[in-house]
Tab-separated table of C-alpha atoms in Angstrom:
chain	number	residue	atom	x	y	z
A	1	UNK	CA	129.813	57.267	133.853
A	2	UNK	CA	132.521	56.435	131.503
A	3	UNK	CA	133.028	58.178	128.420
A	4	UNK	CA	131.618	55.702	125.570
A	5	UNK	CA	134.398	54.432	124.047
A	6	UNK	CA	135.181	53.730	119.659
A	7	UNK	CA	135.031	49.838	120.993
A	8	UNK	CA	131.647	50.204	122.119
A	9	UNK	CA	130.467	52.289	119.008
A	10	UNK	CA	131.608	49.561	116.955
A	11	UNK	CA	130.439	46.221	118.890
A	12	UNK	CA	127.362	48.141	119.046
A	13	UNK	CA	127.103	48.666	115.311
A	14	UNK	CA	127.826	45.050	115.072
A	15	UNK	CA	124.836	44.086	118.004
A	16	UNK	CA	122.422	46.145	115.667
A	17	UNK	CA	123.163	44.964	112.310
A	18	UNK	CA	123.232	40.830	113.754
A	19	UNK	CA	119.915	42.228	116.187
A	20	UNK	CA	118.138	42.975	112.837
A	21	UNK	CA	119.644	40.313	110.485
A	22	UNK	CA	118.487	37.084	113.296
A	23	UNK	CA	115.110	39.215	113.757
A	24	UNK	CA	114.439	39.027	109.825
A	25	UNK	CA	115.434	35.705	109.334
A	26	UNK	CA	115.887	33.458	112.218
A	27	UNK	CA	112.603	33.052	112.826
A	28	UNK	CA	111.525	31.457	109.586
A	29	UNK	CA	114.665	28.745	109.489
A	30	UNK	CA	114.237	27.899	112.820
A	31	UNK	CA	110.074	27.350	112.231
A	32	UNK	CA	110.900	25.009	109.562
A	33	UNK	CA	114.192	23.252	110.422
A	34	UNK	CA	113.792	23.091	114.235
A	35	UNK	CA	109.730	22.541	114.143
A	36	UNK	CA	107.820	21.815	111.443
A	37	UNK	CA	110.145	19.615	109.688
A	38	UNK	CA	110.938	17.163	112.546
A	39	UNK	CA	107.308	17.412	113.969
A	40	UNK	CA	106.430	16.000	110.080
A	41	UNK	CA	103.885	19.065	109.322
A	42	UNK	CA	105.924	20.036	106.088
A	43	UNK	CA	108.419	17.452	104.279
A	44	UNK	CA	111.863	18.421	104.757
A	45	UNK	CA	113.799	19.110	101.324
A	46	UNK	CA	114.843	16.588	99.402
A	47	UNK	CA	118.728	16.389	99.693
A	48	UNK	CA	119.433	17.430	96.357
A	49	UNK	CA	117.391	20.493	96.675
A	50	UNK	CA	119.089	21.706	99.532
A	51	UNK	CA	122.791	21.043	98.516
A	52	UNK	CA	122.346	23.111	95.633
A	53	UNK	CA	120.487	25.597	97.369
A	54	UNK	CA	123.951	25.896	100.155
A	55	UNK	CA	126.451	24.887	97.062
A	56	UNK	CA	125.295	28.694	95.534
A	57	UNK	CA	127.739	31.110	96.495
A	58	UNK	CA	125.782	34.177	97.334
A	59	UNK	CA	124.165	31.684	100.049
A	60	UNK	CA	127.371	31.112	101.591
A	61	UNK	CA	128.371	34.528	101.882
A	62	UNK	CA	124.423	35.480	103.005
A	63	UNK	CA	124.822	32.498	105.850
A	64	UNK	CA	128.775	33.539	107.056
A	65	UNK	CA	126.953	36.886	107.927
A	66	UNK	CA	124.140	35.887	109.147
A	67	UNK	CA	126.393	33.668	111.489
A	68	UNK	CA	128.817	36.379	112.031
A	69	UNK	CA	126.459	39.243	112.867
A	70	UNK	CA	124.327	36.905	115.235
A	71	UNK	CA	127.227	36.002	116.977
A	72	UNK	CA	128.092	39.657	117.511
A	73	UNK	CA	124.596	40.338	118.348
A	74	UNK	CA	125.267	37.857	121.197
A	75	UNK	CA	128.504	38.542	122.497
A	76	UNK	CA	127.264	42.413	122.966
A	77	UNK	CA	123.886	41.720	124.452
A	78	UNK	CA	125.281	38.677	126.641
A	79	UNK	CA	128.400	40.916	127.792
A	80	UNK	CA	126.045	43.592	129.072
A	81	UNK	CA	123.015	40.971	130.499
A	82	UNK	CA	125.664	39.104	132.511
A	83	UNK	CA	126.936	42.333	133.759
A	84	UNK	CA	123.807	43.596	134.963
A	85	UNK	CA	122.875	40.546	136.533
A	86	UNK	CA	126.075	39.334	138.355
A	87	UNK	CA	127.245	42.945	139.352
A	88	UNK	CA	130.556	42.309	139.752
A	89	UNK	CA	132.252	44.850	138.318
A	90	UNK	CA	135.891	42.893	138.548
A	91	UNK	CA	134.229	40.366	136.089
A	92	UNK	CA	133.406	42.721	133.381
A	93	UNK	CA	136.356	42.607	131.491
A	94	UNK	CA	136.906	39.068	131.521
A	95	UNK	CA	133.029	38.589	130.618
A	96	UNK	CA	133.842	41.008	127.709
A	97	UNK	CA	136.647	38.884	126.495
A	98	UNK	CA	135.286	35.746	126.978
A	99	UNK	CA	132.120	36.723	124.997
A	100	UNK	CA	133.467	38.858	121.670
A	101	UNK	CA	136.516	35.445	121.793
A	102	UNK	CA	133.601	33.464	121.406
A	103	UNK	CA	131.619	35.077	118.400
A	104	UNK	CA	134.868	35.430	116.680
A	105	UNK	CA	135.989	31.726	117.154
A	106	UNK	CA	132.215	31.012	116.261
A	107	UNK	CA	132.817	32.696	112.704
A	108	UNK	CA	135.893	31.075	112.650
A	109	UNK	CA	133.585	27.737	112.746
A	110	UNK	CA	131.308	29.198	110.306
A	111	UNK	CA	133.811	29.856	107.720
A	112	UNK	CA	135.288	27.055	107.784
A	113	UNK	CA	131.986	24.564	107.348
A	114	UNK	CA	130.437	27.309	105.058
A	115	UNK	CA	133.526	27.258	102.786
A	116	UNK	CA	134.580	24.093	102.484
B	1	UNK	CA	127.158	65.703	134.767
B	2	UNK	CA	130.409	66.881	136.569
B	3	UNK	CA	134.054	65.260	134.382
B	4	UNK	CA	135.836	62.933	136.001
B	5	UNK	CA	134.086	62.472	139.588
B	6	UNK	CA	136.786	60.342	141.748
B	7	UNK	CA	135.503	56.953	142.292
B	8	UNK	CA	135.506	56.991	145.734
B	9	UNK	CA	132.372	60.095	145.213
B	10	UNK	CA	130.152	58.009	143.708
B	11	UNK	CA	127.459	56.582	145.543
B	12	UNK	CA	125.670	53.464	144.661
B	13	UNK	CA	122.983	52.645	146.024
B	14	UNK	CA	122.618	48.357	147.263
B	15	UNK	CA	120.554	46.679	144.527
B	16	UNK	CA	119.568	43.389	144.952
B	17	UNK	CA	120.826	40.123	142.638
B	18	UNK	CA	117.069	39.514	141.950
B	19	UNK	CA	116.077	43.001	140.872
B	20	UNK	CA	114.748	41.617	137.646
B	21	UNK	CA	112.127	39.613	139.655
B	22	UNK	CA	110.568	42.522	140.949
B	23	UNK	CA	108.247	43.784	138.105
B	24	UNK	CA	107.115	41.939	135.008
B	25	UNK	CA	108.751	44.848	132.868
B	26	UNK	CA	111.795	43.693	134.312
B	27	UNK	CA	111.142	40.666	133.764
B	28	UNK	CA	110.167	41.079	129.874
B	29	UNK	CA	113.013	43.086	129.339
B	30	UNK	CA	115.509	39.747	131.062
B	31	UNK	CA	113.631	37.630	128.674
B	32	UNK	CA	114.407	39.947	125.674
B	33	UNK	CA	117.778	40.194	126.755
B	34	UNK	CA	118.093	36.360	126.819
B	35	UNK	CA	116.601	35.506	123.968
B	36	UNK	CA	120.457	36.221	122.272
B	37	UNK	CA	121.362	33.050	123.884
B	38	UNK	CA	118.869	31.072	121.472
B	39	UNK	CA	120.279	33.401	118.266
B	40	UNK	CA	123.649	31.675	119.320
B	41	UNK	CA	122.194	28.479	119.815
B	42	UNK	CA	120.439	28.964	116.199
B	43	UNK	CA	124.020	29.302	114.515
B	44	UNK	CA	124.986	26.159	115.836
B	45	UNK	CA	122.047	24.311	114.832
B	46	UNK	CA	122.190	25.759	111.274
B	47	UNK	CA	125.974	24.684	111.188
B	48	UNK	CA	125.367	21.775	112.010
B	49	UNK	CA	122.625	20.894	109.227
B	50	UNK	CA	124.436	22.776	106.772
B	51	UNK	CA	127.919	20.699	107.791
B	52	UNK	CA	125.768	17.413	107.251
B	53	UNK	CA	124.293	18.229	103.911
B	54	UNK	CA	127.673	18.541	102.691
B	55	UNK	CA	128.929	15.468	104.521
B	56	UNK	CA	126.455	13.898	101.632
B	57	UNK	CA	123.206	12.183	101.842
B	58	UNK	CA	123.624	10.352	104.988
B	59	UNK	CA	124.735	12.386	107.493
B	60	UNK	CA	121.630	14.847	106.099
B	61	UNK	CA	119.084	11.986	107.323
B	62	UNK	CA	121.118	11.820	110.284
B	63	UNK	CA	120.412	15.110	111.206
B	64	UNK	CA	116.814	15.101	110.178
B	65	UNK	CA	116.547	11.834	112.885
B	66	UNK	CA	118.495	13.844	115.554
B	67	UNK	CA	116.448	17.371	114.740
B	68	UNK	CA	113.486	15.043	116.188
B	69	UNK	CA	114.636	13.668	119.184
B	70	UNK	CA	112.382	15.390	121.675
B	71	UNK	CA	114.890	17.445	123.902
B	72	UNK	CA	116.570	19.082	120.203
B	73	UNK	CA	112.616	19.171	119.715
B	74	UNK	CA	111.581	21.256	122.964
B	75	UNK	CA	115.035	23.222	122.691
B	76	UNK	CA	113.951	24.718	119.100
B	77	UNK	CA	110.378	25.597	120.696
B	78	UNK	CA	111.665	27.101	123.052
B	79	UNK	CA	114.272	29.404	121.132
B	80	UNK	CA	111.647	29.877	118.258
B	81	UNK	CA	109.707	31.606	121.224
B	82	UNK	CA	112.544	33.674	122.248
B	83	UNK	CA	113.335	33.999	118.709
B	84	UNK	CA	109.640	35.685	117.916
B	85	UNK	CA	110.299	37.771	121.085
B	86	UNK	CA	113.518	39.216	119.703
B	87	UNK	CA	112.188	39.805	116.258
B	88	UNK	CA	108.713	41.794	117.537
B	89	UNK	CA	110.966	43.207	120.313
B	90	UNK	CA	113.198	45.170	117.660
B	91	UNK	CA	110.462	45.852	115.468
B	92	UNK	CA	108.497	47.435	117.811
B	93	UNK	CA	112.004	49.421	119.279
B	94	UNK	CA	112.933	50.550	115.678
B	95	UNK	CA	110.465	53.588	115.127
B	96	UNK	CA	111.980	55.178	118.346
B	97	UNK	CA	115.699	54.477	117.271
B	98	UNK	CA	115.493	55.464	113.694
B	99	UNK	CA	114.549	58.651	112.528
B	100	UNK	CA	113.917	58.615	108.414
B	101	UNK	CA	113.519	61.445	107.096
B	102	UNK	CA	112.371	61.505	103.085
B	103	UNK	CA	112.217	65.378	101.327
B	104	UNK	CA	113.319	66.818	104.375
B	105	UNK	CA	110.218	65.792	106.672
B	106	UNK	CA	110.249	63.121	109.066
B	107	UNK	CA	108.671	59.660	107.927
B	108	UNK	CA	105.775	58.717	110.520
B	109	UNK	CA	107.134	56.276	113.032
B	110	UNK	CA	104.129	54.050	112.154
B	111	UNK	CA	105.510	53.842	108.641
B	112	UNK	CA	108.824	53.018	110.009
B	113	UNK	CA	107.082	50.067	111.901
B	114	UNK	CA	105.307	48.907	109.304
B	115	UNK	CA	108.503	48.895	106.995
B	116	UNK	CA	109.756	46.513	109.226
B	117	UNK	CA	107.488	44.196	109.264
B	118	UNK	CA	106.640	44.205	106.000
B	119	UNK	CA	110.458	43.322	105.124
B	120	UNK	CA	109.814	40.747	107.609
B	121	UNK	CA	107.295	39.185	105.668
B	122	UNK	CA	109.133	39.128	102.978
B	123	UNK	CA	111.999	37.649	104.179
B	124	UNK	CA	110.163	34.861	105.431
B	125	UNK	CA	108.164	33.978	102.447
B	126	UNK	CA	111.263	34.627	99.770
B	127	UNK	CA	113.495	31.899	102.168
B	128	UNK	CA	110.625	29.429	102.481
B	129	UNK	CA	110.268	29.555	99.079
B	130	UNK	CA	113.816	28.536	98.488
B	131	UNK	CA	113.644	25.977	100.994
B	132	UNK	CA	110.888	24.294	100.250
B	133	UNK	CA	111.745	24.333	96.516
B	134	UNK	CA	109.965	26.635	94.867
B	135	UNK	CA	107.299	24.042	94.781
């Protein structure tokens, strides 16, 4: 066994807080805005509505780290599921580094739509 | 555990690629782990829509059109179930990892559970509610 390393104490820090942010509020957004608005059992929001609602600053900032977090949340869990399943151990470090490249590039993409 | 044992010590024991298709634990605990994939796939989505809405009115209705077409349909049904698996998943885990202790005694796991769903309630009626409009 390796010694668990500061890296891992912090990605994992970062897995928790995104594990508990999506399982809080994913769930609701994606009920209305991936089911029951296209399936036409609620209205979606008028447009107005909803670019004041993501024109308020506090919901930027609340949806960068919501973005952020889950995207951490991913990397971690992802790095470690592909690991276990592909067992090659020569692959873990590029897994690693393709994975925590990805969430950051992802809040890259977030900051840049969110603050625009 | 001994420091350090050389590499070349360690034995590990063959385990098969499909070892998570042996048990239905296994199996539940593969489809926890995946469910991150449809948190990822949630960020896009919500970038997406939010990147239309301030495109302007348009590009919103084109996104409402293209949220219906049925494989974005079936994709969000799908990661809404993986979704709910994730969120009951870690509520159910967070009594064991979190130990709250309040005057020095040690809060009931139970109450720990039930914190955590109650916040999730919450959350999900306060964001409807600013979604839908307050209406």
């Amino acid at each position: 066994m390796a010694r668990p390393s500061r890296t891992e104490a912090v990605t994992w820090l970062l897995f928790s807080a995104g594990g508990m942010a999506a399982a809080l509020v994913v769930p609701v957004l994606l009920l209305l805005f991936g089911v029951l608005f296209p399936l036409g059992v609620l209205a979606p929001p008028a447009y107005e509505h909803l670019l004041g609602v993501l024109r308020n600053p506090l919901v930027r900032i609340g949806l960068f780290m919501l973005c952020a977090l889950a995207l951490a949340h991913w990397a971690h869990r992802f790095r470690h599921s592909l690991g276990d399943l592909l067992r090659v151990r020569a692959l873990n470090t590029p897994i690693a580094v393709l994975c925590y490249g990805a969430a950051v590039a992802g809040s890259v993409w977030a900051a840049l739509v969110l603050f625009q | 555990m001994t420091a350090n044992p050389s590499p070349a010590r360690l034995y590990r024991p063959p385990v098969s690629r499909l070892w998570w298709l042996r048990r239905r634990s296994y199996l539940l605990f593969v489809l926890r782990e995946l469910s991150c994939v449809f948190v990822a796939w949630f960020v896009v989505f919500l970038l997406l829509m939010v990147d239309a809405v301030y495109a302007g009115n348009d590009s919103y209705q084109r996104f409402l059109d293209w949220s219906g077409r049925p494989w974005v349909l079936v994709l969000n049904i799908v990661a809404l179930a993986f979704v709910l698996l994730h969120a009951v998943t870690w509520f159910n885990l967070a009594p064991k990892a979190m130990v709250v202790r309040m005057g020095g005694r040690r809060v009931a796991p139970r109450f720990v559970g039930a914190a955590h769903y109650a916040a999730w309630a919450l959350v999900t009626v306060v964001l409807a509610w600013i979604v839908l409009g307050g209406s």
